[in-house]
Short mmCIF file of C-alpha atoms in Angstrom, two decimals:
data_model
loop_
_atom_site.label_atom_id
_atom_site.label_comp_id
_atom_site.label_asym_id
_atom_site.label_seq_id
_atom_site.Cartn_x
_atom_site.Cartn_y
_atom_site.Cartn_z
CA UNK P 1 0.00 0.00 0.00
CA UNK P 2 2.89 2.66 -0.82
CA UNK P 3 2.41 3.58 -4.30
CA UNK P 4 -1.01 5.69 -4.07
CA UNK P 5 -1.24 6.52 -7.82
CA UNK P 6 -3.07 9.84 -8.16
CA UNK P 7 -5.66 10.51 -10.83
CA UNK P 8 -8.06 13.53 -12.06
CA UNK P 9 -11.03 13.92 -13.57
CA UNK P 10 -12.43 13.78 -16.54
CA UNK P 11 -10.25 9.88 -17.13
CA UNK P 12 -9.40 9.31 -20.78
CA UNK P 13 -8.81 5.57 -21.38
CA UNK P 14 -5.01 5.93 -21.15
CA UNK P 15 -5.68 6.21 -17.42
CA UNK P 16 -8.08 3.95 -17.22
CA UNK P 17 -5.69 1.25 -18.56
CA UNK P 18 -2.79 1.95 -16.53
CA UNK P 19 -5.19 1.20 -13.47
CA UNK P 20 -4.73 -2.39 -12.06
CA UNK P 21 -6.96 -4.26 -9.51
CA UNK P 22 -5.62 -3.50 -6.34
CA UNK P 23 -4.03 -0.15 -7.08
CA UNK P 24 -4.28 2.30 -3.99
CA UNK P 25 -5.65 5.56 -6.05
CA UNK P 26 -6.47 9.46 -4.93
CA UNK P 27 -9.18 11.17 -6.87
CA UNK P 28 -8.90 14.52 -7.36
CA UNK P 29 -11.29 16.54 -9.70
CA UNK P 30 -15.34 16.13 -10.18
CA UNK P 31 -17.16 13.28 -9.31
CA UNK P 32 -21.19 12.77 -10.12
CA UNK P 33 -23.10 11.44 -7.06
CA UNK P 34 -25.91 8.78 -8.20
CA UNK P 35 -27.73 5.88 -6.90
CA UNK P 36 -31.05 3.66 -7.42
CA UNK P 37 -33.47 6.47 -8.42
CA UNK P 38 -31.23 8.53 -9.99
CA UNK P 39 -30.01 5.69 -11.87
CA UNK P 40 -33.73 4.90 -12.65
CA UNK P 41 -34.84 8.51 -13.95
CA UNK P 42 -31.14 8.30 -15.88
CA UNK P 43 -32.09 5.36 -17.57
CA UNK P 44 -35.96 6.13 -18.37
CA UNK P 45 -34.36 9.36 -20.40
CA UNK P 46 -32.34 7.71 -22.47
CA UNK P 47 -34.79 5.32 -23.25
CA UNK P 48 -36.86 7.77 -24.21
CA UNK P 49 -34.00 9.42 -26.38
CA UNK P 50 -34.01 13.10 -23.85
CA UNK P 51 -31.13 14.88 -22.99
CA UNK P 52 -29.59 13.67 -19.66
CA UNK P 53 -29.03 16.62 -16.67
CA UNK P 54 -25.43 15.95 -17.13
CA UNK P 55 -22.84 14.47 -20.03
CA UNK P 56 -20.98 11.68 -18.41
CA UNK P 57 -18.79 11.08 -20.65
CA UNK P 58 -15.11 10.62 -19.53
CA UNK P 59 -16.76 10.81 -15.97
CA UNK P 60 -17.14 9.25 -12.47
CA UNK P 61 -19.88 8.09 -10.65
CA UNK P 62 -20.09 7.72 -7.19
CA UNK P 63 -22.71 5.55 -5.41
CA UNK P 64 -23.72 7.67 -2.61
CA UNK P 65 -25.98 9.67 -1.03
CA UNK P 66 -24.69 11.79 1.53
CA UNK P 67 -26.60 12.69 5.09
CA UNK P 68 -27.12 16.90 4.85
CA UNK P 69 -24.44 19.18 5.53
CA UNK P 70 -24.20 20.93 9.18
CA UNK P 71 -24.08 24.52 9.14
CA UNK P 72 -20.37 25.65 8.24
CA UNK P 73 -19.69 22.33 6.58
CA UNK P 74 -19.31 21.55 2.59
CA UNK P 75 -21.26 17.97 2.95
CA UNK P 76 -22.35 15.72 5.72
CA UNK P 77 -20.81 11.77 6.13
CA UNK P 78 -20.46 10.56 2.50
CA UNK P 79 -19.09 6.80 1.85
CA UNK P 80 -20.46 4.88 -0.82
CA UNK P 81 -23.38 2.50 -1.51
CA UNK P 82 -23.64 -1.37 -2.53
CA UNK P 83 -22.90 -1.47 -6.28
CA UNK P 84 -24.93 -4.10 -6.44
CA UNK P 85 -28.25 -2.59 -6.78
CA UNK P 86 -27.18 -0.18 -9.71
CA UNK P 87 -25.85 -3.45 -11.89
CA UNK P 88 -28.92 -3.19 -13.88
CA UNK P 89 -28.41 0.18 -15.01
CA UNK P 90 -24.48 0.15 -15.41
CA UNK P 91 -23.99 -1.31 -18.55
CA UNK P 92 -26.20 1.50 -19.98
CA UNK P 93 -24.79 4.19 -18.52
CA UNK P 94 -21.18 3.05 -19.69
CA UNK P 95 -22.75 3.29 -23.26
CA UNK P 96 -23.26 6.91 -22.61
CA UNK P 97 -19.28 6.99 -22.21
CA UNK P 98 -18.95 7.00 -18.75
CA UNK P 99 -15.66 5.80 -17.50
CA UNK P 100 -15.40 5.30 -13.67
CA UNK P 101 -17.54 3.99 -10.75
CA UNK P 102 -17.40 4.08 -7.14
CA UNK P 103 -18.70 2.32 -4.93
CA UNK P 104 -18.76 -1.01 -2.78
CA UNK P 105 -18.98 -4.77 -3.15
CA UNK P 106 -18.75 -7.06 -6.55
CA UNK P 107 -20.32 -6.41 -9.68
CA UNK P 108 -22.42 -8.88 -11.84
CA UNK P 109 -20.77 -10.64 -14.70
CA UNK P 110 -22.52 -8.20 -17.07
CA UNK P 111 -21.23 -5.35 -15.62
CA UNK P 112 -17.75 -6.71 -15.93
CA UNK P 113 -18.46 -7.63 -19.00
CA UNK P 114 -19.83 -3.99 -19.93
CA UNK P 115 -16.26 -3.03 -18.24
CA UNK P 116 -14.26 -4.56 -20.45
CA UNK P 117 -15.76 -3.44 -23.58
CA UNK P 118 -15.97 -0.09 -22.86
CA UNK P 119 -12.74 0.57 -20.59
CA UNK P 120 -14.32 1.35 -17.78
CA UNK P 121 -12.62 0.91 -14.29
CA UNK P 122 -14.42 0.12 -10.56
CA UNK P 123 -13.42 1.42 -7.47
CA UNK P 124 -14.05 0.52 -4.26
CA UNK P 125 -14.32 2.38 -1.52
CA UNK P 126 -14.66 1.82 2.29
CA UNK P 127 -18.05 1.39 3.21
CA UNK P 128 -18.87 2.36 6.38
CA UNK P 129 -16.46 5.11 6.72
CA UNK P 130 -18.26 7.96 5.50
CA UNK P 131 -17.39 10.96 8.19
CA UNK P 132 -13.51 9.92 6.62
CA UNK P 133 -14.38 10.29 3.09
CA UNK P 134 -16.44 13.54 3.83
CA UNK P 135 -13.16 15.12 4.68
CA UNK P 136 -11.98 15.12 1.22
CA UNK P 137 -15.12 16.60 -0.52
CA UNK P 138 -14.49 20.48 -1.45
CA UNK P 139 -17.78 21.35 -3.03
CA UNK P 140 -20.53 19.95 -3.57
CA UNK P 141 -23.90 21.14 -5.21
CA UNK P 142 -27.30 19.33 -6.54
CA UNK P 143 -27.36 18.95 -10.18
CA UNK P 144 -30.57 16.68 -10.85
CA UNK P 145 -33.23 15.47 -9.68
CA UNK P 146 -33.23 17.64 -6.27
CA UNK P 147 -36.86 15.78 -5.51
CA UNK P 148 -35.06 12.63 -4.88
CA UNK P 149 -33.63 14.58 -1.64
CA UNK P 150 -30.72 11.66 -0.48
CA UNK P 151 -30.65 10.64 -3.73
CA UNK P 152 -30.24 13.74 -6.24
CA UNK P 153 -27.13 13.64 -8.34
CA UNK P 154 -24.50 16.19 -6.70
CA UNK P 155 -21.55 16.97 -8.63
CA UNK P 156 -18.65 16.27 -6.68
CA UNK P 157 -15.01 18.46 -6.24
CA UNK P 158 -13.25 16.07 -4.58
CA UNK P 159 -9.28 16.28 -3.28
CA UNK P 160 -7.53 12.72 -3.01
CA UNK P 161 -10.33 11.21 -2.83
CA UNK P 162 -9.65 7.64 -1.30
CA UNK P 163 -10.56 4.24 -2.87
CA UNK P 164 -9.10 0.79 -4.12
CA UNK P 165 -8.72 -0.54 -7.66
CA UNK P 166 -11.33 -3.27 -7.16
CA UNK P 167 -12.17 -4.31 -10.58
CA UNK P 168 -9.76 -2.70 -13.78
CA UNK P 169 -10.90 -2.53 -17.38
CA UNK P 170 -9.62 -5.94 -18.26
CA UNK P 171 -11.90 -7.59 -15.24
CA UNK P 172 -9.30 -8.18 -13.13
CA UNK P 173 -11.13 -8.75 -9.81
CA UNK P 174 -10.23 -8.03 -6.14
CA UNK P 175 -12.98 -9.37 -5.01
CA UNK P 176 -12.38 -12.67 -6.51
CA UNK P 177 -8.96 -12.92 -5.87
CA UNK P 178 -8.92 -12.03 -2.53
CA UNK P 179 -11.29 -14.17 -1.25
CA UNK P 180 -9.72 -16.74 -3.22
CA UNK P 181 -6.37 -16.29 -1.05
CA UNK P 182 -7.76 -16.18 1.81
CA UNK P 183 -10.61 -19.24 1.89
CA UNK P 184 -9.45 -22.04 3.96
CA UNK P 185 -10.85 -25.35 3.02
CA UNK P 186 -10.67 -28.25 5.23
CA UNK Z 1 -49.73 2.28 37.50
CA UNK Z 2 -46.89 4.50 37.32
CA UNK Z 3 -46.71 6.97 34.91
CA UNK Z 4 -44.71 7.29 31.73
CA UNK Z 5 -45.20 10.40 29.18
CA UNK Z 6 -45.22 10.20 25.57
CA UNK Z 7 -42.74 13.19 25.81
CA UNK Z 8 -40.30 11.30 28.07
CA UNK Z 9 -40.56 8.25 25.15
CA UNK Z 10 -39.81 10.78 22.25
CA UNK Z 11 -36.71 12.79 23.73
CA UNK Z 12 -35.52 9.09 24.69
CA UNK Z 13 -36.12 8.09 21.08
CA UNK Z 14 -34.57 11.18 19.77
CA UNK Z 15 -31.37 11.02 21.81
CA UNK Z 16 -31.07 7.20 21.02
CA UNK Z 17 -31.13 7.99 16.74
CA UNK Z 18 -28.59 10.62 17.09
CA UNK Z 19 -26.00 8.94 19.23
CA UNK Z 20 -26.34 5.76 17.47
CA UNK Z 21 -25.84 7.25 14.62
CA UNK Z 22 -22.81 9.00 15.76
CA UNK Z 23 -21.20 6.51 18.36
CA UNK Z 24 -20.93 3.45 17.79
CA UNK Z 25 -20.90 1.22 20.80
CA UNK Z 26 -17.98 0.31 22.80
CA UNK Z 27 -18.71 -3.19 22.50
CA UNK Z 28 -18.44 -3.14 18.79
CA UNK Z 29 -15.83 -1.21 18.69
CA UNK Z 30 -13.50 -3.34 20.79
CA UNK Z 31 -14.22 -6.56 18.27
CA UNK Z 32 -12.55 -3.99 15.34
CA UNK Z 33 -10.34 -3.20 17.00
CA UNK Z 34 -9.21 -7.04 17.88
CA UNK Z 35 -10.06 -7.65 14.55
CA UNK Z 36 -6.81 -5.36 13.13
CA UNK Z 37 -4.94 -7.05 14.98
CA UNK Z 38 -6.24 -10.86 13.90
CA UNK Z 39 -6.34 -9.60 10.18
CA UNK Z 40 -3.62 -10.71 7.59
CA UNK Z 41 -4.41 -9.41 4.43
CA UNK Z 42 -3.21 -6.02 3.45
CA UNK Z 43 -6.62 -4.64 2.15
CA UNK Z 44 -8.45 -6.34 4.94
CA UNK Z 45 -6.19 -4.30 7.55
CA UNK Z 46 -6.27 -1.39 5.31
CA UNK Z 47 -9.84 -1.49 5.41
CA UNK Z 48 -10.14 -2.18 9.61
CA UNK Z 49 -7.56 0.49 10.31
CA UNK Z 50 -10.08 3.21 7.87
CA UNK Z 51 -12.95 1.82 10.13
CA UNK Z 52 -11.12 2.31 13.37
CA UNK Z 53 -10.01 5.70 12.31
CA UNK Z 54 -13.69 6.58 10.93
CA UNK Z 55 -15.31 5.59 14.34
CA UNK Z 56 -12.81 7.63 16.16
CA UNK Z 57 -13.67 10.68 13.56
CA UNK Z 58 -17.36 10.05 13.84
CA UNK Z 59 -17.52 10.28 17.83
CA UNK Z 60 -15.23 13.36 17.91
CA UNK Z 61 -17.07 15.38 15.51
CA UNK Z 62 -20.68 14.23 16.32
CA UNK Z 63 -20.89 13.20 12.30
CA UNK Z 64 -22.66 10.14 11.33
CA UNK Z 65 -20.25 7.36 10.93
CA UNK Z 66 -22.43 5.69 7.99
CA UNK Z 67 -24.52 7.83 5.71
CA UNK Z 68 -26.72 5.32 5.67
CA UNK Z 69 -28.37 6.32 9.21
CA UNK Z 70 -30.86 3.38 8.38
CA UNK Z 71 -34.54 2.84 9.12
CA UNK Z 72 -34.95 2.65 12.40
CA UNK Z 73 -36.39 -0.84 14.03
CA UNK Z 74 -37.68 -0.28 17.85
CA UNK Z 75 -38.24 -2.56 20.03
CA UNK Z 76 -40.24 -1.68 23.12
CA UNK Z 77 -40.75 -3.84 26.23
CA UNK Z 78 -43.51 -2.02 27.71
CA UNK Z 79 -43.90 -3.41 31.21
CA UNK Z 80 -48.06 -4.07 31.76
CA UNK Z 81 -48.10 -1.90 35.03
CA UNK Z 82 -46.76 1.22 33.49
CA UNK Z 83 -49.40 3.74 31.46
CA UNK Z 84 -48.27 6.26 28.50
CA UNK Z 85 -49.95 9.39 29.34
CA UNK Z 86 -50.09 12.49 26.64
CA UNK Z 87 -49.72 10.60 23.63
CA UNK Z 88 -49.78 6.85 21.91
CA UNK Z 89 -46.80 4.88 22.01
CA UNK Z 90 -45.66 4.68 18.60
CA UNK Z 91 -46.84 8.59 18.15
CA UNK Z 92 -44.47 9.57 20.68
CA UNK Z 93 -41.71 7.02 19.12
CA UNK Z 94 -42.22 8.55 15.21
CA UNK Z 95 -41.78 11.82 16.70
CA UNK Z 96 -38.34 10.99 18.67
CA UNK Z 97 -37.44 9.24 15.24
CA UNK Z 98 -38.39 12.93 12.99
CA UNK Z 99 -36.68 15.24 15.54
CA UNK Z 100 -33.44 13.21 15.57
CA UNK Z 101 -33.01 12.36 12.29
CA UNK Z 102 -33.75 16.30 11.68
CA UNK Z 103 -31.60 18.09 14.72
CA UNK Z 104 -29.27 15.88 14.39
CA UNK Z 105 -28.51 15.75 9.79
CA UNK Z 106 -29.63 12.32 9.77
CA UNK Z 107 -30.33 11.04 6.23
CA UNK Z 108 -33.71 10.42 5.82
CA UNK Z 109 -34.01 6.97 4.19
CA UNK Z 110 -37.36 5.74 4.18
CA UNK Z 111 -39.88 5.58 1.22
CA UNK Z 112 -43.93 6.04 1.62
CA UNK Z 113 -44.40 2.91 -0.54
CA UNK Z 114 -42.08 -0.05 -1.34
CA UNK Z 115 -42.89 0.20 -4.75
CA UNK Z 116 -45.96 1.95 -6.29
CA UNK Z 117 -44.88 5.28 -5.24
CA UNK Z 118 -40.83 5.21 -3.81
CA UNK Z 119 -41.07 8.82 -2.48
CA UNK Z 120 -39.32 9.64 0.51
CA UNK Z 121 -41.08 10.61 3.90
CA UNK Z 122 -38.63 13.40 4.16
CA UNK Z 123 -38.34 12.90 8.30
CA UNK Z 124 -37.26 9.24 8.26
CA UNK Z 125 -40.57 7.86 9.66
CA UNK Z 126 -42.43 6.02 10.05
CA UNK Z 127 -39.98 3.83 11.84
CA UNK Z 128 -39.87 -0.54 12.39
CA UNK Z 129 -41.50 -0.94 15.94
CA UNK Z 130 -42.25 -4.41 17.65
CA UNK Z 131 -44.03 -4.10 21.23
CA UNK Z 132 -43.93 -6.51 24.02
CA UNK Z 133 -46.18 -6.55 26.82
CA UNK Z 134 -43.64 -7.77 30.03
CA UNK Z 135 -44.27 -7.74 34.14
CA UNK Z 136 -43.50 -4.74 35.58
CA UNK Z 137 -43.54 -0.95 35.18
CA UNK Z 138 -40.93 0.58 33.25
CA UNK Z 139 -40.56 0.68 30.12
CA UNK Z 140 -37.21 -0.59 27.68
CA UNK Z 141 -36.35 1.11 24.48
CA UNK Z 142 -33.99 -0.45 22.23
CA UNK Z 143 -33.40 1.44 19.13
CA UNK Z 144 -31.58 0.20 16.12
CA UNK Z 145 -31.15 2.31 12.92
CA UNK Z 146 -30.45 -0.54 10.61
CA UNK Z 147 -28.85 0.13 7.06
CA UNK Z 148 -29.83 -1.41 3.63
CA UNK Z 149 -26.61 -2.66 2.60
CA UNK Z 150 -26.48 -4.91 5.43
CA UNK Z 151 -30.73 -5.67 5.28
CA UNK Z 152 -30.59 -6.74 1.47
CA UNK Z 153 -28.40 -9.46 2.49
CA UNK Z 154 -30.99 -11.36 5.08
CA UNK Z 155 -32.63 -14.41 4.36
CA UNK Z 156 -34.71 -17.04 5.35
CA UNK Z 157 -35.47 -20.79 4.80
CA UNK Z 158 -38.13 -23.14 6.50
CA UNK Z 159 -35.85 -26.60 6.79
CA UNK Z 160 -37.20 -29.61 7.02
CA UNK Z 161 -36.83 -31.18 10.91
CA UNK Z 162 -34.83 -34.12 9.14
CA UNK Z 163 -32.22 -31.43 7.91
CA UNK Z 164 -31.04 -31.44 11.27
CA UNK Z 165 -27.94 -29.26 12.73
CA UNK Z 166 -26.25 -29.74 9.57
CA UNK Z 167 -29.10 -28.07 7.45
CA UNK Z 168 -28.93 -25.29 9.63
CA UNK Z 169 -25.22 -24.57 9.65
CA UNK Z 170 -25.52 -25.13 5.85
CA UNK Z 171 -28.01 -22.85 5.45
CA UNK Z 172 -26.19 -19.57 7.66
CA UNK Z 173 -22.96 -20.26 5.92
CA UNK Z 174 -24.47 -20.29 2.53
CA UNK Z 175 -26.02 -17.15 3.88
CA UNK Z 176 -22.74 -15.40 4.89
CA UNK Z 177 -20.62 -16.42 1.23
CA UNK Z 178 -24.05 -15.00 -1.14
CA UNK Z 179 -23.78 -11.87 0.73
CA UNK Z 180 -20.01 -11.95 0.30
CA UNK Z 181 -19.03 -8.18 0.16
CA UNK Z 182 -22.10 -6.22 -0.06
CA UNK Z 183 -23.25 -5.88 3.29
CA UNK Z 184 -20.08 -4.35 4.54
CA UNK Z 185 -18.12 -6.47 6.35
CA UNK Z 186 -16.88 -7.50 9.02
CA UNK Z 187 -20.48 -8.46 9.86
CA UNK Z 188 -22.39 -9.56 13.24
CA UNK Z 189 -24.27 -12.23 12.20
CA UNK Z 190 -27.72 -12.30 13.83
CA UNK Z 191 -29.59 -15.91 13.53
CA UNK Z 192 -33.45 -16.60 14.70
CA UNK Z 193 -34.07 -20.40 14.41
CA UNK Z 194 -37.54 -21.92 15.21
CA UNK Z 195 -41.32 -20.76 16.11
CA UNK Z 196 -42.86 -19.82 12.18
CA UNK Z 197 -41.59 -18.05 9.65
CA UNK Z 198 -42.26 -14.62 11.01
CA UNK Z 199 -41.21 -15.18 14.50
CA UNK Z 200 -37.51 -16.42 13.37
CA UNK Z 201 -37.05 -13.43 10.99
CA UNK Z 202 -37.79 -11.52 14.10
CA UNK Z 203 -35.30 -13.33 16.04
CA UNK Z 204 -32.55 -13.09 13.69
CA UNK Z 205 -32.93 -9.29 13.48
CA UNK Z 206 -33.32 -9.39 18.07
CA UNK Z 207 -30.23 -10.89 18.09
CA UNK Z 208 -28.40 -8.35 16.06
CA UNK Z 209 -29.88 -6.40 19.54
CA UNK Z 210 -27.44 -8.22 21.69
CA UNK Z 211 -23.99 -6.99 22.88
CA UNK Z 212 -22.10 -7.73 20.16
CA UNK Z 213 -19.95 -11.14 20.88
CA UNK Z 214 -22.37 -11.70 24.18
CA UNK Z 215 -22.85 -15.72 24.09
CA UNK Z 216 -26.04 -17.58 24.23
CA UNK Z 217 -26.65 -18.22 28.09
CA UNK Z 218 -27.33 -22.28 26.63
CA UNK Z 219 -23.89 -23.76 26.63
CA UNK Z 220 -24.37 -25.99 23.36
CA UNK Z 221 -25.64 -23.05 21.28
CA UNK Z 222 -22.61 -20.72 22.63
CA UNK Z 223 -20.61 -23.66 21.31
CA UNK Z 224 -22.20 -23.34 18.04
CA UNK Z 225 -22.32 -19.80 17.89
CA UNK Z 226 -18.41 -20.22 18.51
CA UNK Z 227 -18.23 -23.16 15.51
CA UNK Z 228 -20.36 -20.73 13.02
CA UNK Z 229 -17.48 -17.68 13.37
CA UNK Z 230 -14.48 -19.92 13.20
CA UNK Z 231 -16.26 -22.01 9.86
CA UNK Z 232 -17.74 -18.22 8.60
CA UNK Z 233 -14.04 -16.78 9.10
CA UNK Z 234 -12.70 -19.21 7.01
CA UNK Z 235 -14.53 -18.36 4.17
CA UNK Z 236 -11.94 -15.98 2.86
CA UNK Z 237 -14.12 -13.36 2.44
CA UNK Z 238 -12.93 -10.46 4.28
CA UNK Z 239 -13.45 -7.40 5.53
CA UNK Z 240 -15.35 -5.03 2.70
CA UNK Z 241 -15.10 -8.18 0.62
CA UNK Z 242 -11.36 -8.21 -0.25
CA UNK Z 243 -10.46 -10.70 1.20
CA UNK Z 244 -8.98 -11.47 4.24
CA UNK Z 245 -9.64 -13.50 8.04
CA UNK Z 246 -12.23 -11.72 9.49
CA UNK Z 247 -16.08 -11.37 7.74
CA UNK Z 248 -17.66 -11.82 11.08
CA UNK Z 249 -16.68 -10.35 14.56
CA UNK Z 250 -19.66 -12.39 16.20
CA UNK Z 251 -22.10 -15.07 15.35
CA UNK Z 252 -25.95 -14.62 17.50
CA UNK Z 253 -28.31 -17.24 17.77
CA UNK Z 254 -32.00 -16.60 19.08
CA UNK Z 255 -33.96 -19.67 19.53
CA UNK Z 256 -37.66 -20.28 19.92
CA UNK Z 257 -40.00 -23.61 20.26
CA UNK Z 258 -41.45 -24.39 16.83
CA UNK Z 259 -44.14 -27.14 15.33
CA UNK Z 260 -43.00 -30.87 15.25
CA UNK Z 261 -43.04 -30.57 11.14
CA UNK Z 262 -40.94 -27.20 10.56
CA UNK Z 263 -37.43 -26.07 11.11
CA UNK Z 264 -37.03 -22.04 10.39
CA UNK Z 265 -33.99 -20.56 10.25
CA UNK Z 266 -33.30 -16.89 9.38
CA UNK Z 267 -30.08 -14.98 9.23
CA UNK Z 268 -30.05 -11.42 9.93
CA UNK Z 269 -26.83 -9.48 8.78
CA UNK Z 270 -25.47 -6.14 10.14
CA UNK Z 271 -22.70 -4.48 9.01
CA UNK Z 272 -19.65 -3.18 10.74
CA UNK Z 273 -21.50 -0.17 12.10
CA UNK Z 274 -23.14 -1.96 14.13
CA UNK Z 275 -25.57 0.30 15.77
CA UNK Z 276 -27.95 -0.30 18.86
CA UNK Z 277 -28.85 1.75 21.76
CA UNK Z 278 -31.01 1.12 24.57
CA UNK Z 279 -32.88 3.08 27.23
CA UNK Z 280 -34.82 2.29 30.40
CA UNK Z 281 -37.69 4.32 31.19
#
């Protein structure tokens, strides 16, 4: 863990290949906050062939949805989401030339799959420690869908942000290796 | 009857969403902190040490160490000789639920319809509440703001009696490896086994109530509960999923008597932030 390789935003796919699974990065730069409804709403409009609320191409998003901001302070505690739930609408969205994701825990086969194709790297960060990650959020402001309160997209500037190389554009996986190392079978 | 009011039940309520939120028991915290030192792999550490730090930060700064601040599940063990004056019980509990989660920059989590109309409440109400009658004339508040990472990952099966101890240990660890990563590990895993379908769901989420790594008072179950982390910690899964020694910092089984045809087991998973508070009124 002693090589943190530090990126910005937008990522072209020169960075995106020189990211490997298990690479300790910093994020610097803007970063799109979306999860399930956005994600929903996002997808519905390009079905429909509208214009999103933002171009996310070359982009990240970052599962989250952060609790509100005290008085004085940029953002409240803001660490990401289960991935999981927003497999569905991934694929899609890296269509739309988006290049980055954060968030936590594995991603379906399609997703990877979706990865792959399109150069598109997964990072994970530390779920659960939110008030951590808060610290490196410099701005933030809602961009879309401001009904969805938690859930609104928020664009993001963000200063070394923290996360882990969990899946890179070829589908090498943490997760899978990992927990691969480290089962014990009697 | 002694007296309890409906005010007394909502500041209660109140103080219990922020500080959970916020502070993360001691008890908890002392199995991370074991747990960095137990853990070998360098992203499991990595990840422990972040915790650690985080619920340090969190306390400090009165911040919310998860900004998933849940939905909150109550359970209240009103004692039959104590009355709620000024106000219903679960009025005055909502209320404690929408002035913490407001005073104190809770998220506000919870949607008016699971799925016709997903649009949120705005205060975080109305929040999970199970009520016991018990002897007495106090009443116990336990309140547990429970997250969705963690919740998603639950599950239940009705086992046939002939499935025996082996079904069931099957059937948690099977649990445990499908929820792999997502529910944020290290997990407590809470397990209800017996009475119907309902009533072990129930269990499983009453254990997750328990001080965290407090055995079973039954001897043979405490042994299990012991067998369950050991076999779940072998799994290789990890903390956050990366891999690594420790997914679980505590196994918690809840039993009840069930019907001579049926066998119910639930697990019930909470993630690292494990939150629960409790008051005695």
């Amino acid at each position: 863990m002693t090589n943190i390789k530090k990126i910005t935003t937008p990522l072209t796919d020169e960075v995106v290949k020189g990211l490997k699974a298990g690479d300790q990065v910093s994020i610097s730069g803007v970063i799109y906050t979306a999860r399930d409804a956005a994600h929903k709403l996002l997808t519905e409009a390009i079905q429909a062939g509208e214009e999103l609320p933002v171009d996310f191409k070359n982009q990240i998003i970052y599962y989250a949805g952060p609790t509100p901001a005290k008085p004085g302070k940029v953002i409240g505690s803001c660490g990401p989401t289960t991935s999981g739930r927003m497999d569905a609408y991934s694929p899609l969205m890296m269509e739309q030339g988006l290049k980055g994701m954060i968030g936590k825990g594995p991603r379906s086969k399609e997703v990877v799959e979706a990865m792959i194709a399109n150069h598109v790297v997964y990072f994970a960060a530390i779920g659960g420690a939110a008030a951590l990650i808060a610290d490196s959020v410099k701005e933030a402001e809602v961009v879309a869908f401001d009904e969805l309160g938690p859930e609104a997209i928020r664009r993001l500037v963000v200063e070394d942000y923290p996360c882990i190389v969990a899946i890179d554009s070829e589908g090498h996986n943490l997760y899978e290796l990992g927990v691969q190392q480290y089962k014990i079978v009697d | 009857m002694r007296e309890i009011t409906a005010e007394q039940i909502t500041e209660a309520v109140k103080r219990m969403s922020i500080e959970a939120a916020c502070d993360l028991p001691e008890d908890v915290e002392k199995l991370l902190k074991e747990a960095v030192a137990t853990e070998e792999s360098q992203f499991g550490k990595y990840s422990l040490e972040k915790i650690v730090k985080n619920v340090e930060l969190a306390r400090a700064e009165h911040a919310p160490m998860c900004q998933d601040t849940g939905i909150v599940i109550v359970f209240a063990e009103v004692g039959q000789d104590a009355r709620i004056v000024g106000g219903t019980l679960n009025d005055a509990i909502n209320e404690g639920v929408r002035q913490g989660y407001q005073e104190g920059y809770l998220r506000k989590s919870v949607v008016r319809d699971p799925v016709l109309d997903r649009k949120n409440t705005g205060d975080n109400t109305p929040a999970v509440i199970y009520t016991e009658l018990v002897p007495g004339d106090k009443i116990k508040i336990q309140v547990l703001p429970k997250g969705a990472g963690s919740e998603n990952m639950g599950a239940l099966k009705m086992l046939k009696p002939a499935e025996g101890l082996e079904g069931v240990k099957d059937f948690i660890i099977k649990a445990v490896t499908q929820a792999g990563g997502n529910p944020c590990p290290p997990v407590i895993v809470g397990v209800g086994i017996g009475g119907t379908m309902d009533k072990s769901t129930l269990l499983a989420k009453k254990a997750l109530a328990r001080q965290a790594g407090q055995p079973h008072p039954n001897p043979e179950y405490q042994a299990l509960e012991e067998e369950l982390l050991v076999e779940i910690n072998k799994l290789g899964i990890g903390p956050q999923g990366f891999g690594g020694k420790v997914t679980a910092l505590a196994v918690h089984i809840e039993t009840y008597p069930t019907h001579i045809a049926t066998m119910p087991v639930s697990v019930c998973l909470n993630c690292h932030a494990a939150r629960h508070k409790e008051a005695i009124l």
